[in-house]
Short mmCIF file of C-alpha atoms and ligand atoms in Angstrom, two decimals:
data_model
loop_
_atom_site.label_atom_id
_atom_site.label_comp_id
_atom_site.label_asym_id
_atom_site.label_seq_id
_atom_site.Cartn_x
_atom_site.Cartn_y
_atom_site.Cartn_z
CA MET A 1 -125.90 93.37 -104.56
CA LYS A 2 -127.89 96.56 -104.85
CA GLN A 3 -127.67 99.84 -102.98
CA ILE A 4 -129.60 103.10 -102.99
CA ARG A 5 -127.90 106.49 -103.03
CA ILE A 6 -129.90 109.53 -101.92
CA SER A 7 -128.95 113.17 -101.89
CA GLY A 8 -131.08 114.60 -99.09
CA GLY A 9 -133.05 117.77 -98.57
CA HIS A 10 -135.12 118.00 -101.74
CA VAL A 11 -138.77 119.01 -101.61
CA LEU A 12 -141.33 116.36 -102.66
CA GLU A 13 -144.00 117.86 -104.88
CA GLY A 14 -146.45 116.21 -107.28
CA THR A 15 -148.33 112.90 -107.09
CA ILE A 16 -147.40 109.43 -105.87
CA ARG A 17 -149.79 106.69 -106.94
CA ILE A 18 -150.10 103.77 -104.56
CA SER A 19 -149.73 100.23 -105.91
CA GLY A 20 -151.58 97.03 -105.02
CA ALA A 21 -150.97 95.71 -101.52
CA LYS A 22 -148.04 93.33 -101.17
CA ASN A 23 -149.59 91.48 -98.25
CA SER A 24 -152.86 90.96 -100.15
CA ALA A 25 -151.27 90.00 -103.44
CA VAL A 26 -148.91 87.49 -101.82
CA ALA A 27 -151.96 85.64 -100.46
CA LEU A 28 -154.20 86.04 -103.53
CA VAL A 29 -151.61 84.50 -105.86
CA PRO A 30 -151.29 81.17 -103.96
CA ALA A 31 -155.07 81.25 -103.25
CA SER A 32 -155.72 81.21 -106.99
CA LEU A 33 -154.52 77.57 -107.04
CA LEU A 34 -157.79 76.60 -105.34
CA SER A 35 -159.70 77.39 -108.53
CA ASP A 36 -160.27 74.79 -111.25
CA GLU A 37 -160.55 77.56 -113.81
CA ILE A 38 -158.65 80.67 -114.92
CA VAL A 39 -158.34 83.42 -112.33
CA LYS A 40 -157.49 87.04 -113.13
CA LEU A 41 -155.85 89.33 -110.58
CA ASP A 42 -155.52 93.03 -111.28
CA ASN A 43 -153.46 95.77 -109.63
CA VAL A 44 -150.77 93.21 -108.74
CA PRO A 45 -147.60 95.06 -107.68
CA ASN A 46 -144.42 94.43 -109.61
CA ILE A 47 -142.23 93.42 -106.67
CA SER A 48 -139.79 90.58 -106.20
CA ASP A 49 -142.04 88.78 -103.68
CA ILE A 50 -144.57 88.28 -106.50
CA ASP A 51 -141.78 87.04 -108.80
CA ALA A 52 -140.89 84.43 -106.15
CA LEU A 53 -144.51 83.25 -105.87
CA ASN A 54 -144.67 83.10 -109.64
CA GLU A 55 -141.63 80.83 -109.58
CA ILE A 56 -143.47 78.45 -107.20
CA LEU A 57 -146.63 78.50 -109.34
CA THR A 58 -144.62 77.76 -112.47
CA PHE A 59 -142.68 75.00 -110.68
CA LEU A 60 -146.03 73.39 -109.81
CA GLY A 61 -147.14 73.55 -113.45
CA ALA A 62 -149.54 76.51 -113.33
CA LYS A 63 -149.65 78.72 -116.41
CA VAL A 64 -149.08 82.33 -115.47
CA LYS A 65 -149.42 85.33 -117.78
CA ARG A 66 -148.44 88.78 -116.57
CA ASN A 67 -149.29 91.92 -118.44
CA GLY A 68 -148.45 95.01 -116.39
CA GLU A 69 -150.56 94.83 -113.27
CA LEU A 70 -152.77 92.03 -114.62
CA MET A 71 -151.93 88.45 -113.71
CA GLU A 72 -153.78 85.49 -115.19
CA ILE A 73 -153.34 82.14 -113.47
CA ASP A 74 -154.45 78.81 -114.94
CA SER A 75 -153.95 76.02 -112.41
CA SER A 76 -155.79 73.32 -114.34
CA GLU A 77 -152.59 71.34 -114.98
CA VAL A 78 -150.93 71.77 -111.61
CA GLU A 79 -149.02 68.79 -110.27
CA ASN A 80 -148.92 68.72 -106.49
CA LYS A 81 -145.22 68.13 -105.85
CA GLY A 82 -142.96 69.11 -102.96
CA ILE A 83 -141.87 72.76 -103.09
CA PRO A 84 -138.06 72.96 -102.75
CA GLU A 85 -136.52 74.93 -99.91
CA HIS A 86 -134.55 77.30 -102.13
CA ILE A 87 -137.80 78.80 -103.43
CA SER A 88 -139.96 78.60 -100.31
CA LYS A 89 -137.35 80.49 -98.29
CA LYS A 90 -137.32 83.45 -100.68
CA LEU A 91 -140.31 84.92 -98.87
CA ARG A 92 -142.62 84.61 -95.91
CA ALA A 93 -145.80 84.25 -97.95
CA SER A 94 -144.72 80.94 -99.48
CA TYR A 95 -146.55 79.51 -96.44
CA TYR A 96 -149.87 80.24 -98.19
CA PHE A 97 -149.13 77.30 -100.49
CA MET A 98 -149.61 75.12 -97.39
CA GLY A 99 -153.26 76.13 -97.00
CA ALA A 100 -153.97 76.30 -100.74
CA LEU A 101 -152.45 72.92 -101.67
CA LEU A 102 -153.82 71.20 -98.58
CA GLY A 103 -157.25 72.66 -99.31
CA LYS A 104 -157.23 71.52 -102.93
CA TYR A 105 -155.22 68.25 -102.94
CA LYS A 106 -155.37 67.27 -99.23
CA LYS A 107 -151.59 67.10 -99.20
CA VAL A 108 -148.66 69.47 -99.25
CA GLU A 109 -144.92 69.08 -98.86
CA MET A 110 -142.82 72.17 -98.35
CA TYR A 111 -140.22 73.90 -96.20
CA PHE A 112 -140.35 76.62 -93.58
CA PRO A 113 -140.88 80.00 -95.26
CA GLY A 114 -138.35 82.84 -95.41
CA GLY A 115 -139.02 86.56 -94.99
CA CYS A 116 -137.61 89.41 -92.96
CA SER A 117 -135.66 88.51 -89.86
CA ILE A 118 -137.74 90.57 -87.40
CA GLY A 119 -138.53 87.94 -84.80
CA SER A 120 -138.93 84.19 -84.42
CA ARG A 121 -142.14 84.19 -86.50
CA PRO A 122 -143.40 80.68 -85.75
CA ILE A 123 -146.20 79.08 -87.79
CA ASN A 124 -147.62 76.96 -84.95
CA LEU A 125 -151.09 78.55 -85.27
CA HIS A 126 -151.27 77.74 -88.97
CA LEU A 127 -150.38 74.11 -88.21
CA LYS A 128 -152.81 73.92 -85.29
CA GLY A 129 -155.55 75.12 -87.62
CA PHE A 130 -154.72 72.47 -90.24
CA GLU A 131 -154.75 69.80 -87.53
CA ALA A 132 -158.13 71.01 -86.26
CA LEU A 133 -159.45 70.47 -89.80
CA GLY A 134 -158.29 66.86 -89.60
CA ALA A 135 -154.81 67.06 -91.16
CA THR A 136 -151.69 65.30 -89.93
CA VAL A 137 -148.57 67.47 -89.77
CA ILE A 138 -145.15 65.81 -89.94
CA GLU A 139 -142.18 68.06 -89.22
CA GLU A 140 -138.70 66.86 -90.17
CA GLY A 141 -136.25 69.66 -89.49
CA ASN A 142 -137.36 72.47 -91.75
CA LYS A 143 -139.61 70.27 -93.86
CA TYR A 144 -143.36 69.92 -93.42
CA THR A 145 -145.56 67.18 -94.81
CA ILE A 146 -149.23 67.89 -94.19
CA TYR A 147 -151.98 65.58 -95.37
CA ALA A 148 -155.55 64.51 -94.69
CA GLU A 149 -157.92 61.79 -95.85
CA GLU A 150 -160.67 64.34 -95.53
CA LEU A 151 -160.75 67.94 -94.26
CA LYS A 152 -163.68 68.56 -91.94
CA GLY A 153 -165.00 71.91 -90.73
CA SER A 154 -163.99 72.75 -87.20
CA HIS A 155 -164.20 75.44 -84.50
CA ILE A 156 -160.76 77.05 -84.23
CA TYR A 157 -159.54 79.63 -81.73
CA LEU A 158 -156.35 81.54 -82.55
CA ASP A 159 -154.21 82.38 -79.51
CA MET A 160 -152.97 85.41 -81.45
CA ALA A 161 -154.90 87.24 -84.17
CA SER A 162 -152.35 86.22 -86.79
CA VAL A 163 -152.82 87.45 -90.36
CA GLY A 164 -150.94 84.50 -91.85
CA ALA A 165 -152.75 81.87 -89.78
CA THR A 166 -156.20 83.39 -90.46
CA ILE A 167 -155.65 83.40 -94.23
CA ASN A 168 -154.01 79.98 -94.31
CA ILE A 169 -156.86 78.38 -92.36
CA MET A 170 -159.41 80.04 -94.69
CA LEU A 171 -157.54 78.56 -97.68
CA ALA A 172 -157.50 75.08 -96.16
CA ALA A 173 -161.16 75.28 -95.07
CA VAL A 174 -162.91 76.58 -98.21
CA LYS A 175 -163.25 73.06 -99.64
CA ALA A 176 -163.53 71.18 -96.33
CA THR A 177 -166.83 69.51 -95.52
CA GLY A 178 -169.14 71.45 -93.21
CA LEU A 179 -168.65 74.63 -91.24
CA THR A 180 -165.36 76.10 -89.99
CA ILE A 181 -165.39 78.96 -87.51
CA ILE A 182 -162.21 80.93 -86.81
CA GLU A 183 -162.39 82.79 -83.49
CA ASN A 184 -160.03 85.67 -82.69
CA ALA A 185 -159.37 85.94 -86.42
CA ALA A 186 -157.15 88.77 -87.65
CA LYS A 187 -159.15 91.73 -89.04
CA GLU A 188 -156.65 93.28 -91.44
CA PRO A 189 -158.00 94.57 -94.81
CA GLU A 190 -155.87 91.97 -96.61
CA ILE A 191 -158.02 89.26 -95.03
CA VAL A 192 -161.18 90.86 -96.41
CA ASN A 193 -159.52 91.06 -99.84
CA VAL A 194 -158.69 87.34 -99.79
CA ALA A 195 -162.15 86.34 -98.51
CA THR A 196 -163.86 88.44 -101.20
CA PHE A 197 -161.67 86.80 -103.83
CA LEU A 198 -162.50 83.29 -102.60
CA ASN A 199 -166.22 84.15 -102.45
CA GLN A 200 -166.08 85.38 -106.05
CA MET A 201 -164.65 81.99 -106.94
CA GLY A 202 -167.66 80.35 -105.24
CA ALA A 203 -166.56 79.98 -101.61
CA LYS A 204 -168.94 80.71 -98.73
CA ILE A 205 -167.12 82.93 -96.25
CA THR A 206 -168.76 85.44 -93.92
CA GLY A 207 -167.39 87.68 -91.21
CA ALA A 208 -164.01 88.54 -92.80
CA GLY A 209 -162.86 91.81 -91.22
CA THR A 210 -164.36 90.81 -87.85
CA SER A 211 -162.87 88.52 -85.22
CA GLU A 212 -165.20 85.64 -86.16
CA ILE A 213 -164.99 84.19 -89.65
CA LYS A 214 -167.35 81.44 -90.80
CA ILE A 215 -166.52 79.23 -93.76
CA THR A 216 -168.98 76.73 -95.20
CA GLY A 217 -167.11 74.27 -97.40
CA VAL A 218 -167.91 73.99 -101.11
CA ASP A 219 -166.90 71.31 -103.66
CA LYS A 220 -165.65 73.47 -106.45
CA LEU A 221 -164.16 76.90 -107.03
CA GLY A 222 -164.32 78.58 -110.42
CA SER A 223 -163.01 81.58 -112.32
CA CYS A 224 -163.02 85.14 -111.11
CA TYR A 225 -161.55 88.62 -111.55
CA MET A 226 -160.26 90.47 -108.53
CA GLU A 227 -158.43 93.71 -107.86
CA VAL A 228 -155.75 93.87 -105.20
CA ILE A 229 -156.55 96.64 -102.69
CA PRO A 230 -154.14 99.60 -102.44
CA ASP A 231 -151.15 98.95 -100.18
CA ARG A 232 -151.80 100.62 -96.82
CA ILE A 233 -148.16 100.27 -95.73
CA GLU A 234 -146.82 101.77 -98.95
CA THR A 235 -149.44 104.53 -98.48
CA GLY A 236 -148.25 105.14 -94.93
CA THR A 237 -144.61 105.21 -96.00
CA TYR A 238 -145.22 107.93 -98.62
CA VAL A 239 -147.52 109.85 -96.28
CA ILE A 240 -144.60 109.96 -93.83
CA ALA A 241 -142.33 111.09 -96.68
CA GLY A 242 -144.83 113.91 -97.26
CA ALA A 243 -144.79 114.84 -93.57
CA LEU A 244 -140.98 115.03 -93.79
CA ARG A 245 -140.42 116.87 -97.09
CA GLY A 246 -143.78 117.27 -98.86
CA LYS A 247 -145.10 120.45 -100.46
CA ASN A 248 -148.70 119.77 -101.35
CA LEU A 249 -147.70 116.19 -102.08
CA LYS A 250 -150.64 114.13 -103.35
CA ILE A 251 -150.83 110.48 -102.29
CA ASP A 252 -153.29 108.95 -104.71
CA ASN A 253 -155.29 105.71 -104.97
CA ILE A 254 -155.60 105.12 -101.25
CA ILE A 255 -158.24 103.87 -98.82
CA PRO A 256 -157.88 106.43 -95.97
CA GLU A 257 -159.80 104.22 -93.53
CA HIS A 258 -156.96 101.64 -93.75
CA ILE A 259 -154.42 104.09 -92.33
CA GLU A 260 -156.63 105.82 -89.79
CA ALA A 261 -154.35 105.13 -86.80
CA LEU A 262 -151.41 106.72 -88.66
CA LEU A 263 -153.46 109.75 -89.75
CA ILE A 264 -154.64 110.36 -86.18
CA LYS A 265 -151.04 110.23 -84.89
CA LEU A 266 -149.89 112.63 -87.61
CA LYS A 267 -152.66 115.09 -86.72
CA GLU A 268 -151.65 114.82 -83.04
CA MET A 269 -148.11 115.75 -84.11
CA GLY A 270 -149.41 118.80 -85.97
CA VAL A 271 -148.80 117.56 -89.52
CA LYS A 272 -150.78 119.42 -92.21
CA LEU A 273 -152.89 117.04 -94.25
CA ASP A 274 -156.22 117.01 -96.04
CA VAL A 275 -157.89 113.68 -96.57
CA TYR A 276 -160.30 113.01 -99.47
CA GLU A 277 -162.14 109.89 -100.59
CA ASP A 278 -159.27 108.22 -102.46
CA HIS A 279 -156.29 110.54 -101.96
CA LEU A 280 -154.72 112.95 -99.54
CA MET A 281 -152.61 116.08 -99.70
CA ILE A 282 -149.73 116.55 -97.30
CA SER A 283 -147.04 119.12 -96.57
CA ALA A 284 -144.08 119.15 -94.21
CA THR A 285 -144.55 121.13 -91.00
CA ASP A 286 -142.07 122.63 -88.53
CA ASN A 287 -142.40 122.26 -84.77
CA LEU A 288 -143.79 118.74 -84.69
CA LYS A 289 -145.19 117.69 -81.31
CA PRO A 290 -143.88 114.47 -79.74
CA VAL A 291 -146.25 111.47 -79.51
CA ASN A 292 -146.20 107.97 -78.08
CA ILE A 293 -147.12 105.02 -80.27
CA THR A 294 -147.82 101.35 -79.56
CA THR A 295 -148.10 98.89 -82.43
CA GLN A 296 -151.26 96.80 -82.43
CA VAL A 297 -153.13 94.45 -84.71
CA TYR A 298 -155.51 96.19 -87.15
CA PRO A 299 -157.15 98.70 -86.72
CA GLY A 300 -154.36 99.68 -84.30
CA PHE A 301 -151.10 101.27 -85.39
CA ALA A 302 -149.49 98.85 -87.89
CA THR A 303 -146.18 97.26 -86.91
CA ASP A 304 -145.13 97.61 -90.56
CA LEU A 305 -145.22 101.41 -90.17
CA GLN A 306 -143.33 101.42 -86.89
CA GLN A 307 -139.88 101.65 -88.48
CA PRO A 308 -140.89 104.20 -91.17
CA ILE A 309 -142.48 106.54 -88.59
CA THR A 310 -139.38 106.41 -86.40
CA THR A 311 -137.68 108.71 -88.91
CA LEU A 312 -140.46 111.29 -88.43
CA LEU A 313 -140.32 110.93 -84.66
CA THR A 314 -136.63 111.99 -84.73
CA MET A 315 -137.90 115.38 -85.99
CA THR A 316 -140.28 116.19 -83.11
CA ASN A 317 -139.59 118.77 -80.42
CA GLY A 318 -139.30 116.47 -77.44
CA THR A 319 -139.30 112.83 -76.42
CA CYS A 320 -141.37 110.10 -78.10
CA GLN A 321 -141.82 106.54 -76.98
CA LEU A 322 -142.60 103.78 -79.45
CA GLU A 323 -143.55 100.31 -78.27
CA GLU A 324 -143.44 97.26 -80.58
CA THR A 325 -145.83 94.53 -79.47
CA ILE A 326 -145.90 92.22 -82.51
CA TYR A 327 -142.25 91.31 -83.24
CA GLU A 328 -139.28 90.87 -80.92
CA ASN A 329 -136.61 92.14 -83.30
CA ARG A 330 -137.96 95.10 -85.23
CA PHE A 331 -135.53 97.80 -84.12
CA GLN A 332 -132.56 97.00 -86.34
CA ASN A 333 -133.02 100.38 -88.04
CA VAL A 334 -132.18 102.20 -84.79
CA GLU A 335 -128.42 101.58 -84.99
CA TYR A 336 -128.34 103.19 -88.43
CA LEU A 337 -130.62 106.13 -87.57
CA ASN A 338 -128.29 106.84 -84.65
CA LYS A 339 -125.32 106.61 -87.02
CA MET A 340 -127.07 109.33 -89.06
CA GLY A 341 -127.37 111.54 -85.97
CA ALA A 342 -130.61 110.46 -84.25
CA ASP A 343 -130.84 110.05 -80.47
CA ILE A 344 -132.70 106.77 -79.93
CA THR A 345 -132.37 104.32 -77.07
CA ILE A 346 -133.77 100.79 -77.09
CA LYS A 347 -135.43 99.69 -73.84
CA ASP A 348 -136.79 96.13 -74.02
CA GLN A 349 -139.62 96.23 -76.57
CA SER A 350 -139.71 100.03 -76.77
CA ILE A 351 -137.56 102.82 -78.10
CA VAL A 352 -137.21 106.34 -76.76
CA ILE A 353 -136.55 108.99 -79.37
CA VAL A 354 -135.27 112.39 -78.32
CA GLY A 355 -135.72 115.09 -80.95
CA PRO A 356 -135.32 117.14 -82.91
CA SER A 357 -132.20 115.66 -84.54
CA LYS A 358 -130.28 116.82 -87.54
CA LEU A 359 -129.65 113.76 -89.67
CA ARG A 360 -126.49 113.50 -91.78
CA GLY A 361 -125.93 111.24 -94.76
CA THR A 362 -123.67 108.21 -94.27
CA THR A 363 -123.57 104.52 -95.24
CA VAL A 364 -126.29 102.39 -93.65
CA LYS A 365 -127.84 98.98 -94.19
CA ALA A 366 -131.41 97.85 -94.94
CA THR A 367 -131.56 94.90 -92.52
CA ASP A 368 -135.18 94.20 -93.46
CA LEU A 369 -137.95 95.61 -95.67
CA ARG A 370 -139.41 98.29 -93.40
CA ALA A 371 -136.02 99.16 -91.89
CA GLY A 372 -134.99 99.92 -95.47
CA ALA A 373 -138.05 102.15 -95.93
CA CYS A 374 -137.19 103.96 -92.69
CA LEU A 375 -133.64 104.62 -93.90
CA ILE A 376 -134.82 105.85 -97.31
CA LEU A 377 -137.07 108.34 -95.49
CA ALA A 378 -134.08 109.36 -93.36
CA GLY A 379 -131.97 109.80 -96.51
CA LEU A 380 -134.62 112.13 -97.98
CA ILE A 381 -134.13 114.61 -95.11
CA ALA A 382 -130.47 114.04 -94.24
CA GLU A 383 -127.81 116.58 -95.02
CA GLY A 384 -125.55 115.26 -97.79
CA GLU A 385 -125.50 111.80 -99.28
CA THR A 386 -126.90 108.59 -97.79
CA VAL A 387 -125.97 105.17 -99.15
CA ILE A 388 -128.28 102.31 -98.16
CA GLU A 389 -126.81 98.87 -98.70
CA GLU A 390 -128.63 95.56 -99.17
CA VAL A 391 -131.78 97.18 -100.56
CA GLU A 392 -132.96 93.91 -102.11
CA HIS A 393 -135.20 93.76 -99.03
CA VAL A 394 -136.87 97.03 -100.04
CA LEU A 395 -137.41 95.90 -103.63
CA ARG A 396 -139.31 92.87 -102.32
CA GLY A 397 -142.09 95.11 -101.09
CA TYR A 398 -142.15 98.58 -102.71
CA GLU A 399 -143.05 98.78 -106.39
CA ASN A 400 -140.95 101.26 -108.39
CA ILE A 401 -139.84 103.12 -105.28
CA ILE A 402 -136.98 104.87 -107.08
CA GLU A 403 -139.21 106.07 -109.93
CA LYS A 404 -142.04 107.14 -107.62
CA LEU A 405 -139.73 109.26 -105.44
CA THR A 406 -137.76 110.63 -108.41
CA ASP A 407 -141.01 111.75 -110.07
CA VAL A 408 -141.83 113.98 -107.08
CA GLY A 409 -138.40 115.54 -106.84
CA ALA A 410 -136.20 113.23 -104.74
CA LYS A 411 -132.60 112.68 -105.82
CA ILE A 412 -132.39 108.93 -105.45
CA LYS A 413 -130.84 106.18 -107.54
CA LEU A 414 -130.41 102.43 -107.47
CA GLU A 415 -126.89 101.12 -108.00
CA GLU A 416 -125.62 97.61 -108.74
CA ILE A 417 -122.38 96.88 -106.88
N1 EPU B 501 -147.44 84.22 -84.59
C1 EPU B 501 -147.32 83.11 -83.83
N2 EPU B 501 -147.68 81.91 -84.36
C2 EPU B 501 -148.16 81.80 -85.63
C3 EPU B 501 -148.29 82.96 -86.40
C4 EPU B 501 -147.93 84.16 -85.84
O1 EPU B 501 -146.88 83.15 -82.67
O2 EPU B 501 -148.46 80.69 -86.06
C5 EPU B 501 -147.03 85.52 -84.05
C6 EPU B 501 -145.81 86.05 -84.77
O3 EPU B 501 -144.61 85.55 -84.21
C7 EPU B 501 -145.94 87.54 -84.56
C8 EPU B 501 -147.44 87.75 -84.61
O4 EPU B 501 -148.02 86.49 -84.30
O5 EPU B 501 -145.50 87.88 -83.29
C9 EPU B 501 -147.94 88.29 -85.93
O6 EPU B 501 -147.86 87.29 -86.86
P1 EPU B 501 -148.78 87.32 -88.15
O7 EPU B 501 -149.09 85.90 -88.51
O8 EPU B 501 -149.87 88.29 -88.04
O9 EPU B 501 -147.77 87.86 -89.16
P2 EPU B 501 -147.27 87.25 -90.46
O10 EPU B 501 -148.29 86.47 -91.18
O11 EPU B 501 -145.99 86.58 -90.17
C10 EPU B 501 -148.11 89.37 -91.83
C11 EPU B 501 -147.39 90.24 -92.81
C12 EPU B 501 -146.37 91.07 -92.06
C13 EPU B 501 -147.08 91.91 -91.02
C14 EPU B 501 -147.93 91.03 -90.11
C15 EPU B 501 -148.73 91.79 -89.11
C16 EPU B 501 -147.42 88.89 -94.79
C17 EPU B 501 -146.70 88.04 -95.74
N3 EPU B 501 -146.75 89.38 -93.78
O12 EPU B 501 -147.07 88.58 -91.26
O13 EPU B 501 -145.77 91.91 -93.02
O14 EPU B 501 -146.12 92.57 -90.24
O15 EPU B 501 -148.79 90.19 -90.89
O16 EPU B 501 -149.57 92.69 -89.75
O17 EPU B 501 -148.60 89.18 -94.97
C18 EPU B 501 -144.14 93.34 -93.86
O18 EPU B 501 -144.89 93.54 -94.82
O19 EPU B 501 -143.12 94.04 -93.64
C19 EPU B 501 -144.47 92.28 -92.91
C20 EPU B 501 -143.60 91.80 -92.04
#
């Protein structure tokens, strides 16, 4: 078990460089299986979710070389065998092997994925998409067997603009015969990153980043080199850290357009920040104004930044309301923020935050990835020492978080207990 210990109150000054996006990389790695040749991925974050995907690739017989941020995947000798539950449940994104293996071998056998416990997180839309392409889905408890004689292009409407379902259907459809159209597709930047990658391999995908994606099936996918886009949620997390304790803190290697909703909210609150092409400068401000936030699919305010920004909302002069519309159970951080001295009440799918609060260090728990990020941010401003238990969740998604924060002046360490 691992825990993080933070001594709060230190100014954050210097530069934090943003890593490759977890939610892009975790799709690009399984997607690489669709190629018959060697694929190179650059700017891959060194996080435990990627290690888990690597374990699945290796189990299937792919040859994987990692050299820093560069990952080289040779799937030419892959054997399409059932993926055991103990590896598929290590992370949510193992579900991308469904689309990739189905797309390439017309058959996949695997178990329900894992991931943060933030809601029921069904995969019905992924399965509906596979069925629309002509696949049969057999569910036995947690186990899924999905197969098709032939995958045929189809017109698919998603009841919810799901990131996972959009990507998984793209993966299954790239080698199907004919045209697939995904309506009400998710528009997140990670989807554009995956579509660009597949197109570089020889796929024919248009419309990624809009709500209608068109995929014309091709027979063969070849080699390519692709860079993972910067992580917009990691960016947002450190931007919030800057709003809490920054002094001319530079957040580097970012795509500002990907965090526009956050930047607009911060400006509304009165946070001082200057945005440039690929970086921004941010400093902490007193007298923050309260704001209301509702999470939405992209380009709305990201649900993955909802928990991190809650820490900042505890610092405003007044009452903020924050509504979560994507997941049913993404307020597990609230109990611990309140234990640290915040005044937050949960009302159905919203929370009401009365500020400003003076947070005090104590022992808290990272119940999930972004709850952990929220509590680290709280620890950075709390008086005294904060101990965050079960931080394995955080290490799944934030590359070198201890080093990055230490480099800009935080007093934070990782402990093995
Ligand atoms: N949904 C369904 N049926 C489906 C798929 C989704 O009802 O078949 C619902 C979910 O229950 C949820 C909503 O649709 O209410 C969003 O689901 P989506 O498929 O978009 O989410 P996901 O694929 O499970 C990805 C990210 C999440 C991120 C969301 C939304 C990965 C591996 N995960 O999840 O990331 O919150 O998109 O942007 O890409 C995180 O990084 O902390 C994280 C949870």
